[in-house]
Short mmCIF file of C-alpha atoms in Angstrom, two decimals:
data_model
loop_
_atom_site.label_atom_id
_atom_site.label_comp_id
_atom_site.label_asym_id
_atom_site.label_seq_id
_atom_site.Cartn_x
_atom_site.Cartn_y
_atom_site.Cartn_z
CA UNK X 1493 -2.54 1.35 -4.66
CA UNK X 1494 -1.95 1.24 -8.43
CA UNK X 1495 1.30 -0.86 -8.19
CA UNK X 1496 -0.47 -2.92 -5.72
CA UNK X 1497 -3.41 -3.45 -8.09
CA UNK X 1498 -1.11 -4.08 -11.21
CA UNK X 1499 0.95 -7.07 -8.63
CA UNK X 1500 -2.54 -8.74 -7.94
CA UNK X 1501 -3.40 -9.10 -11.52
CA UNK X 1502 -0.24 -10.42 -12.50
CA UNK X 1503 0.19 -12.99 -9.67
CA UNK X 1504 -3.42 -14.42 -9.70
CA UNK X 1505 -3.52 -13.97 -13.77
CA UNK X 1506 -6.98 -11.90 -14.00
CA UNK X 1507 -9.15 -11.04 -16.07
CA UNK X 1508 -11.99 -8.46 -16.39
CA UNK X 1509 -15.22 -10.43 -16.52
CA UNK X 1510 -17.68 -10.07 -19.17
CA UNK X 1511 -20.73 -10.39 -16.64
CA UNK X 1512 -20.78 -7.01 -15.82
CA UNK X 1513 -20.73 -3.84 -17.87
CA UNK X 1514 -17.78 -1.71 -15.28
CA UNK X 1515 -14.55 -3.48 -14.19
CA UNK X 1516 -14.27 -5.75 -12.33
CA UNK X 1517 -11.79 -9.11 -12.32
CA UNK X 1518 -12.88 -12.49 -12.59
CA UNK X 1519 -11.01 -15.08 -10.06
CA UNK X 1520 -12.76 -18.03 -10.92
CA UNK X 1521 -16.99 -18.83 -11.95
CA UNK X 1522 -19.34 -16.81 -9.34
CA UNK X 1523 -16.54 -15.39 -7.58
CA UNK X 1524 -14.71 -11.71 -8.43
CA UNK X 1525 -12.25 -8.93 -7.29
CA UNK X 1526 -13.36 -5.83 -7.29
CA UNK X 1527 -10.84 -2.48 -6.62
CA UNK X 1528 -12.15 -0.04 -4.70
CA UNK X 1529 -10.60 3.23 -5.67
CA UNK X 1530 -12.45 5.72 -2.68
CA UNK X 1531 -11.15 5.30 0.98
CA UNK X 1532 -13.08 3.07 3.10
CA UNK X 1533 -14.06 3.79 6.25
CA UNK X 1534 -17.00 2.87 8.80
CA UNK X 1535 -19.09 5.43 7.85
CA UNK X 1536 -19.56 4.75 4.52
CA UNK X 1537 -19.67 1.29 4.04
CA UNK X 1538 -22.86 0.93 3.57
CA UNK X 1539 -22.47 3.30 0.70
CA UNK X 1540 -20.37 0.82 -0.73
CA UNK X 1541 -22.46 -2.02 -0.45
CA UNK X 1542 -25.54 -0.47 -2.35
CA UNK X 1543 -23.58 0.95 -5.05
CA UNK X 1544 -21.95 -2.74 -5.62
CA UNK X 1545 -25.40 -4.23 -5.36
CA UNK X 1546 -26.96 -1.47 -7.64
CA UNK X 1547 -24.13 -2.23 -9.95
CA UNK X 1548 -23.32 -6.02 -10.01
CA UNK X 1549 -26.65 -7.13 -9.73
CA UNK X 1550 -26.99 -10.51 -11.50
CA UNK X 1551 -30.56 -11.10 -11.28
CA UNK X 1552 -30.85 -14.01 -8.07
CA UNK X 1553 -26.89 -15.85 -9.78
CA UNK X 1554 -25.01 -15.90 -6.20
CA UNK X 1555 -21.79 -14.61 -6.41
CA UNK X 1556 -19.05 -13.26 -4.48
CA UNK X 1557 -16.93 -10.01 -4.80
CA UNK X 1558 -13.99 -9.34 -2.88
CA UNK X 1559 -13.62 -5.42 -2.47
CA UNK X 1560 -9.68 -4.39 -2.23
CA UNK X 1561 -9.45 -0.85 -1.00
CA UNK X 1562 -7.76 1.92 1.42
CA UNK X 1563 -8.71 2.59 4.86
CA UNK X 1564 -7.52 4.92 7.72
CA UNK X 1565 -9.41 2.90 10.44
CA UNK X 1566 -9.26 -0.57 12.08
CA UNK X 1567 -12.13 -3.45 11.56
CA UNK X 1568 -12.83 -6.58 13.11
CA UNK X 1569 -13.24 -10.13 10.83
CA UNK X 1570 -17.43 -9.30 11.49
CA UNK X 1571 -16.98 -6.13 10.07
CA UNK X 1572 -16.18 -6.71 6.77
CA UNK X 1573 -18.47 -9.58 5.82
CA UNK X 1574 -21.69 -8.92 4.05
CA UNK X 1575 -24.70 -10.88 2.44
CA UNK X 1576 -27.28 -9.09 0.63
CA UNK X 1577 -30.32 -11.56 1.26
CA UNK X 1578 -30.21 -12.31 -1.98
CA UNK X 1579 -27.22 -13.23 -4.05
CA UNK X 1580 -24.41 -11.22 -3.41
CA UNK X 1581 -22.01 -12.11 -0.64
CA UNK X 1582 -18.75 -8.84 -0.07
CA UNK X 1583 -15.65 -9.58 1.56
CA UNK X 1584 -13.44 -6.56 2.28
CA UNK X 1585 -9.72 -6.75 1.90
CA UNK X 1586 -8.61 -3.03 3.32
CA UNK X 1587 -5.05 -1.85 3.28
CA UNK X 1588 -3.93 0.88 5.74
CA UNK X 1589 -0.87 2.08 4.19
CA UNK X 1590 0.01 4.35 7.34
CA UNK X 1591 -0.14 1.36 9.91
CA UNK X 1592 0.65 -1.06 6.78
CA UNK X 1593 -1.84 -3.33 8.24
CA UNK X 1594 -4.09 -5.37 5.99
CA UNK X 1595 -7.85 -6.15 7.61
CA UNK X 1596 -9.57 -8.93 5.81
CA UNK X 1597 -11.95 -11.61 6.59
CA UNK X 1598 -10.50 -14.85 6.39
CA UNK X 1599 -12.75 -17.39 7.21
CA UNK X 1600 -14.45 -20.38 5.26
CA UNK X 1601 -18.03 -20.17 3.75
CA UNK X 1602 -19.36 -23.33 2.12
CA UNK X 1603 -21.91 -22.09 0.04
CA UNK X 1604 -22.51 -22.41 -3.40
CA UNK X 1605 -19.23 -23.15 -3.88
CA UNK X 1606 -18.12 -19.65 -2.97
CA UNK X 1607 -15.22 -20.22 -1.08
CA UNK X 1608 -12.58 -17.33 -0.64
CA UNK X 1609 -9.87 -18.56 1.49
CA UNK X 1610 -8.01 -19.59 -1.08
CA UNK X 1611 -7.39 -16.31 -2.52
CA UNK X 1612 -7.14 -14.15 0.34
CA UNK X 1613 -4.09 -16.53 1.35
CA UNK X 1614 -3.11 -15.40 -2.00
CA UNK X 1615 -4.02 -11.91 -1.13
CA UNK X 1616 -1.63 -12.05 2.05
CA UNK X 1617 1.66 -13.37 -0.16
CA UNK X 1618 1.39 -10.54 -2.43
CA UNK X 1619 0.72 -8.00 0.26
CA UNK X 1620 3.10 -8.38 2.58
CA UNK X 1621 1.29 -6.14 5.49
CA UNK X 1622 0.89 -7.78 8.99
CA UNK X 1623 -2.43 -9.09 9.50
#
């Protein structure tokens, strides 16, 4: 994961952002990429989501964090698409290096100008998995 990590900084040129006090990269304004160093799995997702929001909570600024990280199991798009009702919108990017299979959520959102699809095409170059 750590050569994987250190390719995706390179080729998208990243930066960690000052808005927040723990890692995490900037992509562009309101949007960041976030590496998720524990396994992922369906069971503990949720987990994930409430440590995020405890952590990059910006006070009602939307935003969007795209969560690279390891899993074991299969999702669906549906799956790994969240919106806290507030300001935070996750996407999941999760790598099963066993199956080398990359599960993502591609899709378009036009909202607040927190569009993704751009770099999870970017994403899919570097990784190389099939999708």
């Amino acid at each position: 994961m750590e050569k994987i990590k250190k390719d995706i900084v390179s080729k998208l040129s990243l930066i960690i952002s000052k808005d927040f006090d723990t890692s995490i990269y900037q992509i562009s304004k309101k949007r960041y990429l976030l590496f998720w160093e524990e396994d992922i799995d369906k069971n503990n997702v949720n987990k994930c989501l409430e440590k995020i929001d405890s952590i990059y909570n910006s006070f009602g600024k939307y935003k969007l964090i795209i969560v690279v990280g390891k899993t074991s199991e299969s999702f669906t798009k549906t799956e790994l698409f969240y919106f806290n009702n507030i300001d935070t919108f996750v996407v999941f990017y999760l790598l099963d290096f066993s199956n080398k299979k990359v599960y993502m959520n591609d899709r378009s959102i036009f909202v607040l100008g927190l569009n993704y699809k751009k770099t999870i095409k970017k994403l899919n170059k570097i990784i190389k998995f099939k999708q």
